[in-house]
Short mmCIF file of C-alpha atoms and ligand atoms in Angstrom, two decimals:
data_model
loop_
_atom_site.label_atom_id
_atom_site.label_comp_id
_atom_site.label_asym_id
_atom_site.label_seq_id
_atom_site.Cartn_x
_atom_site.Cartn_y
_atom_site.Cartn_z
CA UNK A 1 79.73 -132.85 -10.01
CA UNK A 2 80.18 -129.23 -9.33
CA UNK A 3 77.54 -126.94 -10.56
CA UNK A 4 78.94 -124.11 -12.48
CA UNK A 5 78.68 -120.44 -10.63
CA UNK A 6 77.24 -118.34 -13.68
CA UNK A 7 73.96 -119.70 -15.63
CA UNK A 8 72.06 -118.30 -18.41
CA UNK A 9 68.26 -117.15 -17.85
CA UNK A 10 66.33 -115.58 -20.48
CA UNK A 11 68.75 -113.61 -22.37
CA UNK A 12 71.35 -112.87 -19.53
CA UNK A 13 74.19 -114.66 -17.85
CA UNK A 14 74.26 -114.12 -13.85
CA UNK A 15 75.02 -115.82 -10.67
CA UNK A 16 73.19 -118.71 -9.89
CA UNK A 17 71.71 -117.00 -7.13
CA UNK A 18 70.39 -114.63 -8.78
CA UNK A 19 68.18 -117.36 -11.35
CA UNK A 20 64.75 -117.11 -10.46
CA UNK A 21 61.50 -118.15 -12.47
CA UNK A 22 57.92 -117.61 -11.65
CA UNK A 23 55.26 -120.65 -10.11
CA UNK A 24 52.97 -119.95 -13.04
CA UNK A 25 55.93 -121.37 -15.73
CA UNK A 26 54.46 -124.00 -17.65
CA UNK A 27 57.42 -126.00 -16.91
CA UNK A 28 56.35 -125.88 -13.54
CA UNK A 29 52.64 -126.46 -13.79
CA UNK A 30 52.43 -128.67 -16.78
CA UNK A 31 55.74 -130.44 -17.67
CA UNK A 32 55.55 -128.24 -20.79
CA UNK A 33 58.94 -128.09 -21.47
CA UNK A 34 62.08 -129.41 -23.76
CA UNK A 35 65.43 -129.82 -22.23
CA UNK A 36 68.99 -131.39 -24.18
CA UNK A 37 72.22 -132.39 -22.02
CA UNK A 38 75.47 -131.84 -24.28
CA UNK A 39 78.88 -133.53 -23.28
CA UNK A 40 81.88 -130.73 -23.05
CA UNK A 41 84.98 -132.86 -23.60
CA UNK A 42 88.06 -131.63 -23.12
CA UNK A 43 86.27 -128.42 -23.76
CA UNK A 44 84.41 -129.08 -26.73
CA UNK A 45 80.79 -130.14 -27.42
CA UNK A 46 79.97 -133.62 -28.34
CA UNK A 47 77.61 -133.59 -31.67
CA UNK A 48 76.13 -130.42 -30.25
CA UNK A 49 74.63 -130.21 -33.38
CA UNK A 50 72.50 -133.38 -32.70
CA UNK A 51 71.21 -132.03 -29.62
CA UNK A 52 70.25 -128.97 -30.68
CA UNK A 53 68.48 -130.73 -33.96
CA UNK A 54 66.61 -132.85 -31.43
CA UNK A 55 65.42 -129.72 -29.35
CA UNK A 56 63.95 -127.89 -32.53
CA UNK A 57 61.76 -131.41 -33.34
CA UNK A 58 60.81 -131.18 -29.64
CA UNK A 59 60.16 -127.32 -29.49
CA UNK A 60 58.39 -127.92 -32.63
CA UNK A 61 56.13 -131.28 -30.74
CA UNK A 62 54.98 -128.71 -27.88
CA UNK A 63 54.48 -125.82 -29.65
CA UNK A 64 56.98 -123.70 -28.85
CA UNK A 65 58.84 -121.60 -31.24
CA UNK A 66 62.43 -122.57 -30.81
CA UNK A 67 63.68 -119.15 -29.49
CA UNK A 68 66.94 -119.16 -31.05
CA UNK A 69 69.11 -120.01 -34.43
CA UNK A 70 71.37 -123.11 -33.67
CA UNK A 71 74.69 -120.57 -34.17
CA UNK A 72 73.04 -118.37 -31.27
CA UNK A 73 72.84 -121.37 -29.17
CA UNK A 74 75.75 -122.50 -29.87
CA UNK A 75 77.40 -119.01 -28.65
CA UNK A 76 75.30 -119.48 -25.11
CA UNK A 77 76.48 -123.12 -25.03
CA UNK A 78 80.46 -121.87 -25.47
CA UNK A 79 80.05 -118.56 -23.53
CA UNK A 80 78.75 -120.69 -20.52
CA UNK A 81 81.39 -123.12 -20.82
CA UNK A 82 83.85 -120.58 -21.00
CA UNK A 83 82.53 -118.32 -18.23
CA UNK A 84 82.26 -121.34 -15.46
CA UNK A 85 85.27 -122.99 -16.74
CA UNK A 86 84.71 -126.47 -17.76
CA UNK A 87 86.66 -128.59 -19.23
CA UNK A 88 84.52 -131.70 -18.86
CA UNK A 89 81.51 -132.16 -18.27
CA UNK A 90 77.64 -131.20 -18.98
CA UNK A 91 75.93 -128.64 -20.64
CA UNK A 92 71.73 -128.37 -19.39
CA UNK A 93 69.16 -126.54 -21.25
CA UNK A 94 65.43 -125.74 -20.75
CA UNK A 95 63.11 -123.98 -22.64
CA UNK A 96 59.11 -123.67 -21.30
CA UNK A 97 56.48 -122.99 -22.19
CA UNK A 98 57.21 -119.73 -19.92
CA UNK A 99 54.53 -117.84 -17.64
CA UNK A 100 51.88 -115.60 -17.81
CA UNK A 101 50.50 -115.14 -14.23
CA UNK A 102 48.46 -117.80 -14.45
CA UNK A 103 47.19 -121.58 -15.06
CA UNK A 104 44.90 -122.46 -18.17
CA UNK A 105 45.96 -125.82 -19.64
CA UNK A 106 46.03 -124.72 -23.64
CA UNK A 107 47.61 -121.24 -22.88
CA UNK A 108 48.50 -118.19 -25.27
CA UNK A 109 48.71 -118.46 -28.48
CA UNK A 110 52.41 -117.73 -28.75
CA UNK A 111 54.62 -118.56 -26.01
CA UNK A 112 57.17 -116.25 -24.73
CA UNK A 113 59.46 -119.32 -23.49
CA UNK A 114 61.83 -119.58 -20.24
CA UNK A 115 65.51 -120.04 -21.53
CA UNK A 116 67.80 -121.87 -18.63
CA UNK A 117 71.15 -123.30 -18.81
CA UNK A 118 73.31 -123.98 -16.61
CA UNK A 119 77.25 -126.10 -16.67
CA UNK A 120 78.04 -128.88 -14.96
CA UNK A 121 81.50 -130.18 -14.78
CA UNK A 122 82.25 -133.82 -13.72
CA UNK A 123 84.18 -136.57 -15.26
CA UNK A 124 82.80 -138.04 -18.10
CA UNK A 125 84.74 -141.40 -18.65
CA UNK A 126 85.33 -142.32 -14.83
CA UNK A 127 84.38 -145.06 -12.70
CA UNK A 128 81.24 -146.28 -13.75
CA UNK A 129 82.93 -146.66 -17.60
CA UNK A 130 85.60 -148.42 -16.16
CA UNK A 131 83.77 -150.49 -13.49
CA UNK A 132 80.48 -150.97 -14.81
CA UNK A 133 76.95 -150.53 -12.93
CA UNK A 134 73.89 -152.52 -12.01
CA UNK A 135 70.91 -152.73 -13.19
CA UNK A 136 67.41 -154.34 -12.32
CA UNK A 137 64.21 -155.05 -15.16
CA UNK A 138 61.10 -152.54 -14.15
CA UNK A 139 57.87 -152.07 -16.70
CA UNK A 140 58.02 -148.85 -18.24
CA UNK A 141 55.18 -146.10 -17.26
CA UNK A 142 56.48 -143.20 -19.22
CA UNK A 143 53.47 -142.30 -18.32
CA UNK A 144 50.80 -144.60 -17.35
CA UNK A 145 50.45 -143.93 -13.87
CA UNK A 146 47.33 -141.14 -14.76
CA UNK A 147 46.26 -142.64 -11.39
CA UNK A 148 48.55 -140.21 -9.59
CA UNK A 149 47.72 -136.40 -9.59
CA UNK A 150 51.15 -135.06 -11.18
CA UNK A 151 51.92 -132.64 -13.03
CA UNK A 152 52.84 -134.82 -16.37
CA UNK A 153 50.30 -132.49 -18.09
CA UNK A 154 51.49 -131.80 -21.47
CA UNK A 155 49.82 -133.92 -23.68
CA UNK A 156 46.85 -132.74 -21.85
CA UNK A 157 48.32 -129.12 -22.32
CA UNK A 158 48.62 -130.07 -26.11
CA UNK A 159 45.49 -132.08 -26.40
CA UNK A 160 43.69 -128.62 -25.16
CA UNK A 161 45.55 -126.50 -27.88
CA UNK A 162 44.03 -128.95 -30.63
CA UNK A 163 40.71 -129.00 -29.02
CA UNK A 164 40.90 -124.87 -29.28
CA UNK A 165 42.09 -125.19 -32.78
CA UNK A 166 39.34 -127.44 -34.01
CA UNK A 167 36.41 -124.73 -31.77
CA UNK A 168 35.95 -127.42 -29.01
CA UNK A 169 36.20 -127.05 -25.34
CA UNK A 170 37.97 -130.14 -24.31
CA UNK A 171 39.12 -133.21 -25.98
CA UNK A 172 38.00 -137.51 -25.18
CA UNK A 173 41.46 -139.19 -24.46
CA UNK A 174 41.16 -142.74 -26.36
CA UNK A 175 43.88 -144.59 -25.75
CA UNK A 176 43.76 -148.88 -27.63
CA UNK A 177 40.62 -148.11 -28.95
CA UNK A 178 38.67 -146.87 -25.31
CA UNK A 179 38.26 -143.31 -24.03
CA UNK A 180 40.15 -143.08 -20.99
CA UNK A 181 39.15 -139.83 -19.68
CA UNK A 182 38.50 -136.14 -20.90
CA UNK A 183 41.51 -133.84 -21.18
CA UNK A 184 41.47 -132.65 -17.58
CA UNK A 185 37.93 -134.00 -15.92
CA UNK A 186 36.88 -137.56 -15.84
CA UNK A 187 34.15 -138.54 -18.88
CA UNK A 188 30.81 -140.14 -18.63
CA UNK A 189 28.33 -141.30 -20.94
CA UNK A 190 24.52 -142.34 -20.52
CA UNK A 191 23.30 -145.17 -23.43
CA UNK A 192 20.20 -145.75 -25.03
CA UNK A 193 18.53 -147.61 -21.99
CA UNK A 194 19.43 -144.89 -19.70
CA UNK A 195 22.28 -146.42 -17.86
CA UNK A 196 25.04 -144.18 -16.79
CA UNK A 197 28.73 -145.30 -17.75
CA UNK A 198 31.77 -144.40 -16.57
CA UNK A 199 35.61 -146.18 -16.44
CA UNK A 200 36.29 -148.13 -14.07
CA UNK A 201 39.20 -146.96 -11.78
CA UNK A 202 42.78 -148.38 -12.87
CA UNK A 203 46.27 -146.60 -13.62
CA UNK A 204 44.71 -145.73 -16.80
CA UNK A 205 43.01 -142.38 -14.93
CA UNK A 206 42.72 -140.19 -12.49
CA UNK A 207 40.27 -140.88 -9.27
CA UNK A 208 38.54 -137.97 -9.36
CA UNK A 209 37.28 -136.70 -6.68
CA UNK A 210 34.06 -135.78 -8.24
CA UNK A 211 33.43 -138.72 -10.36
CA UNK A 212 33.37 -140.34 -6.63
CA UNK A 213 30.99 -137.44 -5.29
CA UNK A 214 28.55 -138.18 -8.29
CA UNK A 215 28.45 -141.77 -7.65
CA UNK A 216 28.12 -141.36 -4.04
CA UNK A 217 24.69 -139.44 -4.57
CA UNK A 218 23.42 -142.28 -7.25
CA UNK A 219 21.82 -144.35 -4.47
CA UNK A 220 17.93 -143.93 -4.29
CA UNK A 221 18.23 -142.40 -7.50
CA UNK A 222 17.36 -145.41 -9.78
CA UNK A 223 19.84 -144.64 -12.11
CA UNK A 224 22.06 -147.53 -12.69
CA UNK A 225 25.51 -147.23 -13.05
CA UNK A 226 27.97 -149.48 -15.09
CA UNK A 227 31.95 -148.69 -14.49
CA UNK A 228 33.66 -149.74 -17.51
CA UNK A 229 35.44 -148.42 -20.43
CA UNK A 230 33.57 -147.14 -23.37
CA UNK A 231 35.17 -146.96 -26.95
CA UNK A 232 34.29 -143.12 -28.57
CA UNK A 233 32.02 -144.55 -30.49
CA UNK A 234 29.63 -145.39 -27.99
CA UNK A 235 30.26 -141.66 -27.11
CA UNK A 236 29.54 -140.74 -29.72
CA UNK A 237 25.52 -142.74 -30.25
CA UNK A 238 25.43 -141.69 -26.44
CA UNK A 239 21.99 -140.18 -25.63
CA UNK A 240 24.34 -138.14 -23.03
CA UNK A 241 27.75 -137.22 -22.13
CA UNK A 242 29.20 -135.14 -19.37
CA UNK A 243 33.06 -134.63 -17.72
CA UNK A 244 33.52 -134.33 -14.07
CA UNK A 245 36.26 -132.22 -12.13
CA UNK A 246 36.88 -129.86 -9.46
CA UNK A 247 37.29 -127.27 -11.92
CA UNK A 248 33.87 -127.32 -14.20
CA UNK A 249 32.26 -129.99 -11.57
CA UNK A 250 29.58 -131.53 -13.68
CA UNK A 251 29.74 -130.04 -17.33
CA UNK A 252 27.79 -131.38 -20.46
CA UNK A 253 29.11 -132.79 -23.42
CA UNK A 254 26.98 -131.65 -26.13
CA UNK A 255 28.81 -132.22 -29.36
CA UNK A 256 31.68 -134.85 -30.15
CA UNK A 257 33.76 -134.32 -33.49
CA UNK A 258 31.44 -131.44 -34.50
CA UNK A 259 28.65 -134.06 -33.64
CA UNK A 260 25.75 -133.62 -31.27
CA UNK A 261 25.89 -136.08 -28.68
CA UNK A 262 22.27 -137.25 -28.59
CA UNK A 263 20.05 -133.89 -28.80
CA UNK A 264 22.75 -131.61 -29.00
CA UNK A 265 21.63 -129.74 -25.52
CA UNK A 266 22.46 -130.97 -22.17
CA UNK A 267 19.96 -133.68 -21.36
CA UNK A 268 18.09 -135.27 -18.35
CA UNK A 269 20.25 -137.43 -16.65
CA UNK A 270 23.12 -134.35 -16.81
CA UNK A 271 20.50 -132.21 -15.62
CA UNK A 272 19.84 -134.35 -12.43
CA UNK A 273 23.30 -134.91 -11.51
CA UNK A 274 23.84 -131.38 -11.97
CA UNK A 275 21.03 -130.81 -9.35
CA UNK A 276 22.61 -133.27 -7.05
CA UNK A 277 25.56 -132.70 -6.71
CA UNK A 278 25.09 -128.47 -6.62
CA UNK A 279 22.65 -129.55 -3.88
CA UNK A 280 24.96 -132.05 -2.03
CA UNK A 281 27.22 -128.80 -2.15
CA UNK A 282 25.28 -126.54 -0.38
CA UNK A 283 24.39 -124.51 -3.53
CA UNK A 284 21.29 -122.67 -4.09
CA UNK A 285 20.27 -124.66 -6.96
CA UNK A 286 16.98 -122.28 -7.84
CA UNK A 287 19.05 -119.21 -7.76
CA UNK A 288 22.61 -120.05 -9.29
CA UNK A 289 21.66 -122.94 -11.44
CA UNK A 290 17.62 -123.18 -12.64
CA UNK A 291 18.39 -124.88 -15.59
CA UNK A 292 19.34 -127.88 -13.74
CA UNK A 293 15.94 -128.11 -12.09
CA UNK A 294 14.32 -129.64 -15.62
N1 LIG B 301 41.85 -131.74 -13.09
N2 LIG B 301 41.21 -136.47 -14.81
C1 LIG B 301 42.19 -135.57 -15.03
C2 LIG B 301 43.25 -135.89 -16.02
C3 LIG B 301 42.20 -134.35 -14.32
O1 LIG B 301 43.18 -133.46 -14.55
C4 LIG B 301 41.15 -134.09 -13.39
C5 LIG B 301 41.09 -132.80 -12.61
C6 LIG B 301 40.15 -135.05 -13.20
C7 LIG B 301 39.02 -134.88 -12.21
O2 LIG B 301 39.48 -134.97 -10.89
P1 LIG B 301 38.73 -134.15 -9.70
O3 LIG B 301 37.31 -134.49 -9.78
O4 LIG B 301 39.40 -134.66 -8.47
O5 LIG B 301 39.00 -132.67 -9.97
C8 LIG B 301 40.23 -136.24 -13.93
C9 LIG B 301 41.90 -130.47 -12.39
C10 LIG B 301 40.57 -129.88 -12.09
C11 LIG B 301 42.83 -129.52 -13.15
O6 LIG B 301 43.88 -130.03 -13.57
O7 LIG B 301 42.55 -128.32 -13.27
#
């Protein structure tokens, strides 16, 4: 393959050199991004009009506006094709959720996307057409390794967009009827008889770091924890719920679907985990935090 010279970046051919995109695009950070791959045969586009149906459902899926009419990106597709020369081959496009100097999961309102395209020419019916290839049989994990800290963030990119829309903070992930964890923090209930519950580790979420810190300072504490999954119903006739990550360390749940979770206020067993962990951290739990003291 042989990576055509001139590519198109937001708006403007130039050399490939030259392409350049900030750290902070969402494609980057979150996966939030579409991308097609149109054949150029014997230089024309194979059903480009399929691919660039596909991309508007897809643009439409992540909520981006698609930033162009399909006649406009058919122009870029030809002008691309024509400017690196190619014959046969591939035509790659990207469009992300673009950047705006920084990282917040459900982002602006509107996006101002990243537009990237670049030509690829290569044979198209060649050996492996006339040979044949191999193959072996592997479970798919599109994406169910949550286990691993990547950055396959966009339905928890999305999931924080319909939280915002519906005036809540973060969202419970259920997946076959269980909660597996909050949008970006791991999730924690307490039940009726006071026991704390939280889901077990697996490739179903992440190992936070914090969910082990909590549970490291349980000992001596009397508070009995249970790991296992909890459906959102439980959740939601919890007494208490809470989310742990590095980002909002140990932060209440108070309401659920517009519900209160038990009182409505952040309650006791929150409270004390609070105090442990800010004190396990060195904080100055009187001054910074003397709501958690109870
Ligand atoms: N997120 N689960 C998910 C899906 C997360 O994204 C995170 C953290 C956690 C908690 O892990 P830890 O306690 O190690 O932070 C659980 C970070 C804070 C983020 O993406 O901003």
């Amino acid at each position: 393959m042989t990576i055509g010279r001139t590519v198109y970046l937001n708006g403007k051919f130039c050399p490939v050199e030259d392409a350049a995109i900030s750290p902070f695009d969402r494609g980057f950070l979150f996966a939030h991004a579409a991308y097609e791959v149109t054949a150029v045969y014997d230089g024309r586009f194979i059903d480009l009009e399929g691919h660039l149906s596909r991309l508007r459902r897809t643009l439409e899926g992540i909520s981006i506006s698609n930033p162009y009419s399909d006649e406009a990106w058919a122009e870029i597709h030809t002008d691309l094709i024509d400017k690196n020369g190619v014959e046969e081959g591939l035509v790659y496009l990207e469009v992300t959720g673009g950047a705006y100097g920084m990282r917040d999961f459900a982002g602006p309102e509107t996006f101002t996307p990243t537009v990237f395209l670049y030509a690829d020419t290569r044979p198209l019916i060649g050996e492996a057409a006339r040979d044949g290839i191999k193959a072996i049989t592997l479970g798919d994990t599109r994406w169910k390794r949550r286990d691993m800290k990547t950055v396959q963030l966009l339905s928890q990119a999305l999931a924080y967009r319909t939280a915002r829309e519906a005036g809540a903070d973060t969202a419970f992930m259920v997946e076959d009827g269980l909660v597996t964890e909050a949008a970006s923090a791991n999730a924690w209930i307490v039940d009726a008889e006071g026991r704390l519950i939280t889901r077990e580790l697996s490739h179903s979420i992440l190992p936070g770091i914090t969910r082990a810190g909590v549970l490291s300072l349980l000992d001596g504490t009397g508070i009995e924890l249970v790991e296992r999954a909890f459906t959102p119903e439980e959740a939601a006739g919890a007494v208490e719920a809470f989310t742990t990550s590095a980002g909002a360390m140990v932060a209440p749940v108070i309401t659920l679907d517009g519900k209160p979770v038990g009182s409505g206020k952040p309650g006791p067993v929150t409270r004390r985990i609070q105090r442990l962990y800010y004190e396990a951290m060195g904080a100055d739990v009187a001054a910074v935090a003397p709501w958690a003291l109870g």
